[in-house]
Amino acid sequence: MAKYANTGSFNFTSAGVKTLFTVPKGINGTLAISNNSNKPFVLLLNNTVTIAVKPYGIARIGSLSGGFPTKVAIRTKGPTNGAYIFQQN
């Protein structure tokens, strides 16, 4: 079982940058995120564009750097909903 895990869902009604959670310093892991809406969104790690998630798609990021806290956020173009799971390696 993972020492650190974070799961959740989101439902945003407006466009903009929305923070999902922050991974503490020293934690490496895998993030999977799903887009359950008809508009794409961009996954941001520490305010840097990482990957675009297509409508009704799933994205997976293999590892996050454990040297500093990592803020996980999305930038939406309109109403968006989905779910995510982060699990320590």
mmCIF file of N, CA and C in Angstrom:
data_model
loop_
_atom_site.group_PDB
_atom_site.id
_atom_site.type_symbol
_atom_site.label_atom_id
_atom_site.label_comp_id
_atom_site.label_asym_id
_atom_site.label_seq_id
_atom_site.Cartn_x
_atom_site.Cartn_y
_atom_site.Cartn_z
ATOM 1 N N MET A 1 0.836 -1.172 0.000
ATOM 2 C CA MET A 1 0.000 0.000 0.000
ATOM 3 C C MET A 1 0.892 1.250 0.000
ATOM 4 N N ALA A 2 0.454 2.252 -0.723
ATOM 5 C CA ALA A 2 1.224 3.483 -0.832
ATOM 6 C C ALA A 2 1.240 4.247 0.489
ATOM 7 N N LYS A 3 2.355 4.919 0.753
ATOM 8 C CA LYS A 3 2.455 5.730 1.960
ATOM 9 C C LYS A 3 1.658 7.020 1.809
ATOM 10 N N TYR A 4 1.622 7.563 0.593
ATOM 11 C CA TYR A 4 0.888 8.794 0.338
ATOM 12 C C TYR A 4 -0.002 8.594 -0.881
ATOM 13 N N ALA A 5 -1.258 8.963 -0.761
ATOM 14 C CA ALA A 5 -2.187 8.898 -1.886
ATOM 15 C C ALA A 5 -3.178 10.044 -1.750
ATOM 16 N N ASN A 6 -3.658 10.529 -2.875
ATOM 17 C CA ASN A 6 -4.642 11.601 -2.887
ATOM 18 C C ASN A 6 -5.591 11.335 -4.036
ATOM 19 N N THR A 7 -6.872 11.264 -3.759
ATOM 20 C CA THR A 7 -7.871 11.054 -4.800
ATOM 21 C C THR A 7 -8.965 12.102 -4.662
ATOM 22 N N GLY A 8 -9.668 12.335 -5.747
ATOM 23 C CA GLY A 8 -10.770 13.272 -5.675
ATOM 24 C C GLY A 8 -11.432 13.460 -7.018
ATOM 25 N N SER A 9 -12.491 14.206 -6.989
ATOM 26 C CA SER A 9 -13.184 14.577 -8.218
ATOM 27 C C SER A 9 -13.354 16.085 -8.215
ATOM 28 N N PHE A 10 -13.645 16.641 -9.375
ATOM 29 C CA PHE A 10 -13.818 18.079 -9.489
ATOM 30 C C PHE A 10 -14.946 18.389 -10.458
ATOM 31 N N ASN A 11 -15.580 19.531 -10.224
ATOM 32 C CA ASN A 11 -16.650 20.023 -11.077
ATOM 33 C C ASN A 11 -16.585 21.543 -11.044
ATOM 34 N N PHE A 12 -15.941 22.128 -12.043
ATOM 35 C CA PHE A 12 -15.765 23.570 -12.104
ATOM 36 C C PHE A 12 -16.732 24.150 -13.134
ATOM 37 N N THR A 13 -17.417 25.226 -12.779
ATOM 38 C CA THR A 13 -18.433 25.805 -13.657
ATOM 39 C C THR A 13 -17.924 26.964 -14.500
ATOM 40 N N SER A 14 -16.691 27.395 -14.254
ATOM 41 C CA SER A 14 -16.144 28.519 -15.013
ATOM 42 C C SER A 14 -14.723 28.229 -15.462
ATOM 43 N N ALA A 15 -14.254 29.009 -16.426
ATOM 44 C CA ALA A 15 -12.899 28.848 -16.957
ATOM 45 C C ALA A 15 -11.875 29.441 -15.996
ATOM 46 N N GLY A 16 -10.620 28.997 -16.131
ATOM 47 C CA GLY A 16 -9.535 29.541 -15.332
ATOM 48 C C GLY A 16 -8.623 28.460 -14.804
ATOM 49 N N VAL A 17 -7.663 28.853 -13.960
ATOM 50 C CA VAL A 17 -6.723 27.921 -13.343
ATOM 51 C C VAL A 17 -7.287 27.493 -11.994
ATOM 52 N N LYS A 18 -7.407 26.184 -11.800
ATOM 53 C CA LYS A 18 -7.980 25.627 -10.579
ATOM 54 C C LYS A 18 -6.989 24.659 -9.949
ATOM 55 N N THR A 19 -6.605 24.905 -8.702
ATOM 56 C CA THR A 19 -5.687 24.013 -7.991
ATOM 57 C C THR A 19 -6.452 22.797 -7.475
ATOM 58 N N LEU A 20 -5.895 21.611 -7.716
ATOM 59 C CA LEU A 20 -6.508 20.374 -7.242
ATOM 60 C C LEU A 20 -5.936 19.951 -5.894
ATOM 61 N N PHE A 21 -4.595 19.902 -5.789
ATOM 62 C CA PHE A 21 -3.940 19.528 -4.541
ATOM 63 C C PHE A 21 -2.454 19.827 -4.664
ATOM 64 N N THR A 22 -1.725 19.707 -3.550
ATOM 65 C CA THR A 22 -0.271 19.886 -3.535
ATOM 66 C C THR A 22 0.372 18.619 -3.006
ATOM 67 N N VAL A 23 1.363 18.120 -3.748
ATOM 68 C CA VAL A 23 2.119 16.937 -3.319
ATOM 69 C C VAL A 23 3.246 17.420 -2.409
ATOM 70 N N PRO A 24 3.369 16.881 -1.209
ATOM 71 C CA PRO A 24 4.412 17.327 -0.287
ATOM 72 C C PRO A 24 5.830 17.064 -0.814
ATOM 73 N N LYS A 25 6.779 17.807 -0.281
ATOM 74 C CA LYS A 25 8.193 17.639 -0.621
ATOM 75 C C LYS A 25 8.630 16.213 -0.298
ATOM 76 N N GLY A 26 9.448 15.643 -1.185
ATOM 77 C CA GLY A 26 10.005 14.316 -0.949
ATOM 78 C C GLY A 26 9.138 13.162 -1.412
ATOM 79 N N ILE A 27 8.026 13.439 -2.106
ATOM 80 C CA ILE A 27 7.119 12.387 -2.557
ATOM 81 C C ILE A 27 7.204 12.249 -4.073
ATOM 82 N N ASN A 28 7.560 11.072 -4.555
ATOM 83 C CA ASN A 28 7.506 10.736 -5.980
ATOM 84 C C ASN A 28 6.317 9.818 -6.189
ATOM 85 N N GLY A 29 5.663 9.939 -7.325
ATOM 86 C CA GLY A 29 4.509 9.085 -7.551
ATOM 87 C C GLY A 29 3.956 9.210 -8.948
ATOM 88 N N THR A 30 2.764 8.651 -9.137
ATOM 89 C CA THR A 30 2.085 8.632 -10.426
ATOM 90 C C THR A 30 0.738 9.320 -10.284
ATOM 91 N N LEU A 31 0.427 10.175 -11.250
ATOM 92 C CA LEU A 31 -0.844 10.887 -11.286
ATOM 93 C C LEU A 31 -1.633 10.435 -12.503
ATOM 94 N N ALA A 32 -2.885 10.066 -12.288
ATOM 95 C CA ALA A 32 -3.814 9.787 -13.385
ATOM 96 C C ALA A 32 -4.988 10.743 -13.224
ATOM 97 N N ILE A 33 -5.424 11.342 -14.340
ATOM 98 C CA ILE A 33 -6.522 12.304 -14.294
ATOM 99 C C ILE A 33 -7.446 12.062 -15.476
ATOM 100 N N SER A 34 -8.741 12.130 -15.232
ATOM 101 C CA SER A 34 -9.719 11.927 -16.304
ATOM 102 C C SER A 34 -10.480 13.216 -16.562
ATOM 103 N N ASN A 35 -10.854 13.398 -17.808
ATOM 104 C CA ASN A 35 -11.651 14.545 -18.234
ATOM 105 C C ASN A 35 -13.014 14.014 -18.658
ATOM 106 N N ASN A 36 -14.045 14.311 -17.882
ATOM 107 C CA ASN A 36 -15.390 13.816 -18.169
ATOM 108 C C ASN A 36 -16.271 14.872 -18.812
ATOM 109 N N SER A 37 -15.659 15.864 -19.448
ATOM 110 C CA SER A 37 -16.422 16.938 -20.077
ATOM 111 C C SER A 37 -16.097 17.002 -21.572
ATOM 112 N N ASN A 38 -16.809 17.869 -22.286
ATOM 113 C CA ASN A 38 -16.628 17.948 -23.736
ATOM 114 C C ASN A 38 -15.625 19.012 -24.168
ATOM 115 N N LYS A 39 -14.871 19.583 -23.247
ATOM 116 C CA LYS A 39 -13.812 20.546 -23.575
ATOM 117 C C LYS A 39 -12.491 20.069 -22.995
ATOM 118 N N PRO A 40 -11.388 20.276 -23.727
ATOM 119 C CA PRO A 40 -10.087 19.869 -23.184
ATOM 120 C C PRO A 40 -9.658 20.794 -22.051
ATOM 121 N N PHE A 41 -8.737 20.307 -21.221
ATOM 122 C CA PHE A 41 -8.082 21.164 -20.243
ATOM 123 C C PHE A 41 -6.609 20.828 -20.218
ATOM 124 N N VAL A 42 -5.814 21.720 -19.622
ATOM 125 C CA VAL A 42 -4.368 21.561 -19.557
ATOM 126 C C VAL A 42 -3.976 21.266 -18.117
ATOM 127 N N LEU A 43 -3.149 20.248 -17.924
ATOM 128 C CA LEU A 43 -2.630 19.905 -16.605
ATOM 129 C C LEU A 43 -1.395 20.751 -16.333
ATOM 130 N N LEU A 44 -1.372 21.402 -15.173
ATOM 131 C CA LEU A 44 -0.250 22.255 -14.775
ATOM 132 C C LEU A 44 0.428 21.670 -13.543
ATOM 133 N N LEU A 45 1.743 21.578 -13.588
ATOM 134 C CA LEU A 45 2.531 21.203 -12.423
ATOM 135 C C LEU A 45 3.403 22.402 -12.079
ATOM 136 N N ASN A 46 3.199 22.970 -10.901
ATOM 137 C CA ASN A 46 3.893 24.198 -10.487
ATOM 138 C C ASN A 46 3.754 25.292 -11.540
ATOM 139 N N ASN A 47 2.534 25.468 -12.049
ATOM 140 C CA ASN A 47 2.177 26.502 -13.029
ATOM 141 C C ASN A 47 2.869 26.350 -14.370
ATOM 142 N N THR A 48 3.392 25.164 -14.675
ATOM 143 C CA THR A 48 4.018 24.882 -15.968
ATOM 144 C C THR A 48 3.144 23.889 -16.724
ATOM 145 N N VAL A 49 2.823 24.208 -17.975
ATOM 146 C CA VAL A 49 1.999 23.319 -18.787
ATOM 147 C C VAL A 49 2.709 21.985 -18.959
ATOM 148 N N THR A 50 2.022 20.919 -18.628
ATOM 149 C CA THR A 50 2.599 19.584 -18.696
ATOM 150 C C THR A 50 1.987 18.761 -19.816
ATOM 151 N N ILE A 51 0.659 18.718 -19.869
ATOM 152 C CA ILE A 51 -0.020 17.896 -20.871
ATOM 153 C C ILE A 51 -1.448 18.397 -21.046
ATOM 154 N N ALA A 52 -1.971 18.267 -22.271
ATOM 155 C CA ALA A 52 -3.374 18.584 -22.534
ATOM 156 C C ALA A 52 -4.179 17.290 -22.426
ATOM 157 N N VAL A 53 -5.317 17.372 -21.762
ATOM 158 C CA VAL A 53 -6.188 16.213 -21.605
ATOM 159 C C VAL A 53 -7.402 16.419 -22.501
ATOM 160 N N LYS A 54 -7.579 15.532 -23.474
ATOM 161 C CA LYS A 54 -8.663 15.646 -24.441
ATOM 162 C C LYS A 54 -10.018 15.381 -23.776
ATOM 163 N N PRO A 55 -11.092 15.859 -24.408
ATOM 164 C CA PRO A 55 -12.420 15.569 -23.874
ATOM 165 C C PRO A 55 -12.649 14.066 -23.716
ATOM 166 N N TYR A 56 -13.210 13.679 -22.609
ATOM 167 C CA TYR A 56 -13.507 12.287 -22.268
ATOM 168 C C TYR A 56 -12.261 11.399 -22.319
ATOM 169 N N GLY A 57 -11.096 11.997 -22.028
ATOM 170 C CA GLY A 57 -9.834 11.260 -22.067
ATOM 171 C C GLY A 57 -9.227 11.093 -20.681
ATOM 172 N N ILE A 58 -8.160 10.308 -20.649
ATOM 173 C CA ILE A 58 -7.418 10.049 -19.421
ATOM 174 C C ILE A 58 -5.946 10.325 -19.696
ATOM 175 N N ALA A 59 -5.276 10.973 -18.757
ATOM 176 C CA ALA A 59 -3.843 11.222 -18.868
ATOM 177 C C ALA A 59 -3.147 10.646 -17.648
ATOM 178 N N ARG A 60 -1.922 10.193 -17.856
ATOM 179 C CA ARG A 60 -1.126 9.633 -16.761
ATOM 180 C C ARG A 60 0.268 10.224 -16.812
ATOM 181 N N ILE A 61 0.729 10.712 -15.669
ATOM 182 C CA ILE A 61 2.085 11.250 -15.535
ATOM 183 C C ILE A 61 2.850 10.270 -14.666
ATOM 184 N N GLY A 62 3.960 9.765 -15.184
ATOM 185 C CA GLY A 62 4.682 8.680 -14.529
ATOM 186 C C GLY A 62 5.318 9.015 -13.202
ATOM 187 N N SER A 63 5.861 10.214 -13.027
ATOM 188 C CA SER A 63 6.550 10.507 -11.778
ATOM 189 C C SER A 63 6.615 12.009 -11.578
ATOM 190 N N LEU A 64 6.480 12.430 -10.338
ATOM 191 C CA LEU A 64 6.648 13.830 -9.984
ATOM 192 C C LEU A 64 7.921 13.970 -9.168
ATOM 193 N N SER A 65 8.596 15.087 -9.304
ATOM 194 C CA SER A 65 9.857 15.293 -8.600
ATOM 195 C C SER A 65 9.626 15.436 -7.107
ATOM 196 N N GLY A 66 10.404 14.733 -6.329
ATOM 197 C CA GLY A 66 10.255 14.773 -4.879
ATOM 198 C C GLY A 66 11.119 15.789 -4.176
ATOM 199 N N GLY A 67 11.853 16.626 -4.898
ATOM 200 C CA GLY A 67 12.763 17.576 -4.282
ATOM 201 C C GLY A 67 12.100 18.825 -3.727
ATOM 202 N N PHE A 68 10.849 19.061 -4.093
ATOM 203 C CA PHE A 68 10.137 20.245 -3.637
ATOM 204 C C PHE A 68 8.636 19.970 -3.727
ATOM 205 N N PRO A 69 7.801 20.724 -3.021
ATOM 206 C CA PRO A 69 6.353 20.520 -3.138
ATOM 207 C C PRO A 69 5.892 20.794 -4.574
ATOM 208 N N THR A 70 4.943 20.029 -5.054
ATOM 209 C CA THR A 70 4.438 20.181 -6.415
ATOM 210 C C THR A 70 2.956 20.519 -6.371
ATOM 211 N N LYS A 71 2.599 21.686 -6.905
ATOM 212 C CA LYS A 71 1.202 22.095 -6.976
ATOM 213 C C LYS A 71 0.600 21.535 -8.269
ATOM 214 N N VAL A 72 -0.469 20.764 -8.131
ATOM 215 C CA VAL A 72 -1.151 20.171 -9.275
ATOM 216 C C VAL A 72 -2.416 20.983 -9.532
ATOM 217 N N ALA A 73 -2.543 21.506 -10.758
ATOM 218 C CA ALA A 73 -3.684 22.340 -11.118
ATOM 219 C C ALA A 73 -4.099 22.050 -12.554
ATOM 220 N N ILE A 74 -5.266 22.547 -12.934
ATOM 221 C CA ILE A 74 -5.702 22.465 -14.321
ATOM 222 C C ILE A 74 -6.100 23.858 -14.790
ATOM 223 N N ARG A 75 -5.955 24.102 -16.107
ATOM 224 C CA ARG A 75 -6.422 25.345 -16.721
ATOM 225 C C ARG A 75 -7.557 24.967 -17.657
ATOM 226 N N THR A 76 -8.748 25.474 -17.372
ATOM 227 C CA THR A 76 -9.936 25.091 -18.123
ATOM 228 C C THR A 76 -10.337 26.187 -19.104
ATOM 229 N N LYS A 77 -11.097 25.788 -20.125
ATOM 230 C CA LYS A 77 -11.637 26.732 -21.102
ATOM 231 C C LYS A 77 -13.138 26.908 -20.924
ATOM 232 N N GLY A 78 -13.673 26.329 -19.886
ATOM 233 C CA GLY A 78 -15.100 26.405 -19.621
ATOM 234 C C GLY A 78 -15.472 25.395 -18.559
ATOM 235 N N PRO A 79 -16.751 25.078 -18.420
ATOM 236 C CA PRO A 79 -17.171 24.082 -17.431
ATOM 237 C C PRO A 79 -16.460 22.750 -17.649
ATOM 238 N N THR A 80 -15.927 22.197 -16.568
ATOM 239 C CA THR A 80 -15.132 20.964 -16.647
ATOM 240 C C THR A 80 -15.393 20.112 -15.421
ATOM 241 N N ASN A 81 -15.418 18.801 -15.633
ATOM 242 C CA ASN A 81 -15.474 17.892 -14.489
ATOM 243 C C ASN A 81 -14.659 16.652 -14.790
ATOM 244 N N GLY A 82 -14.235 15.976 -13.735
ATOM 245 C CA GLY A 82 -13.410 14.785 -13.880
ATOM 246 C C GLY A 82 -12.988 14.262 -12.521
ATOM 247 N N ALA A 83 -11.972 13.421 -12.546
ATOM 248 C CA ALA A 83 -11.468 12.810 -11.318
ATOM 249 C C ALA A 83 -9.964 12.591 -11.455
ATOM 250 N N TYR A 84 -9.291 12.407 -10.308
ATOM 251 C CA TYR A 84 -7.850 12.171 -10.316
ATOM 252 C C TYR A 84 -7.474 11.232 -9.190
ATOM 253 N N ILE A 85 -6.309 10.619 -9.355
ATOM 254 C CA ILE A 85 -5.704 9.809 -8.287
ATOM 255 C C ILE A 85 -4.196 10.001 -8.385
ATOM 256 N N PHE A 86 -3.579 10.256 -7.248
ATOM 257 C CA PHE A 86 -2.128 10.316 -7.147
ATOM 258 C C PHE A 86 -1.700 9.267 -6.145
ATOM 259 N N GLN A 87 -0.708 8.477 -6.486
ATOM 260 C CA GLN A 87 -0.232 7.431 -5.584
ATOM 261 C C GLN A 87 1.287 7.427 -5.578
ATOM 262 N N GLN A 88 1.847 7.375 -4.379
ATOM 263 C CA GLN A 88 3.302 7.352 -4.225
ATOM 264 C C GLN A 88 3.860 6.050 -4.779
ATOM 265 N N ASN A 89 5.025 6.161 -5.458
ATOM 266 C CA ASN A 89 5.692 4.956 -6.005
ATOM 267 C C ASN A 89 6.360 4.185 -4.909
#
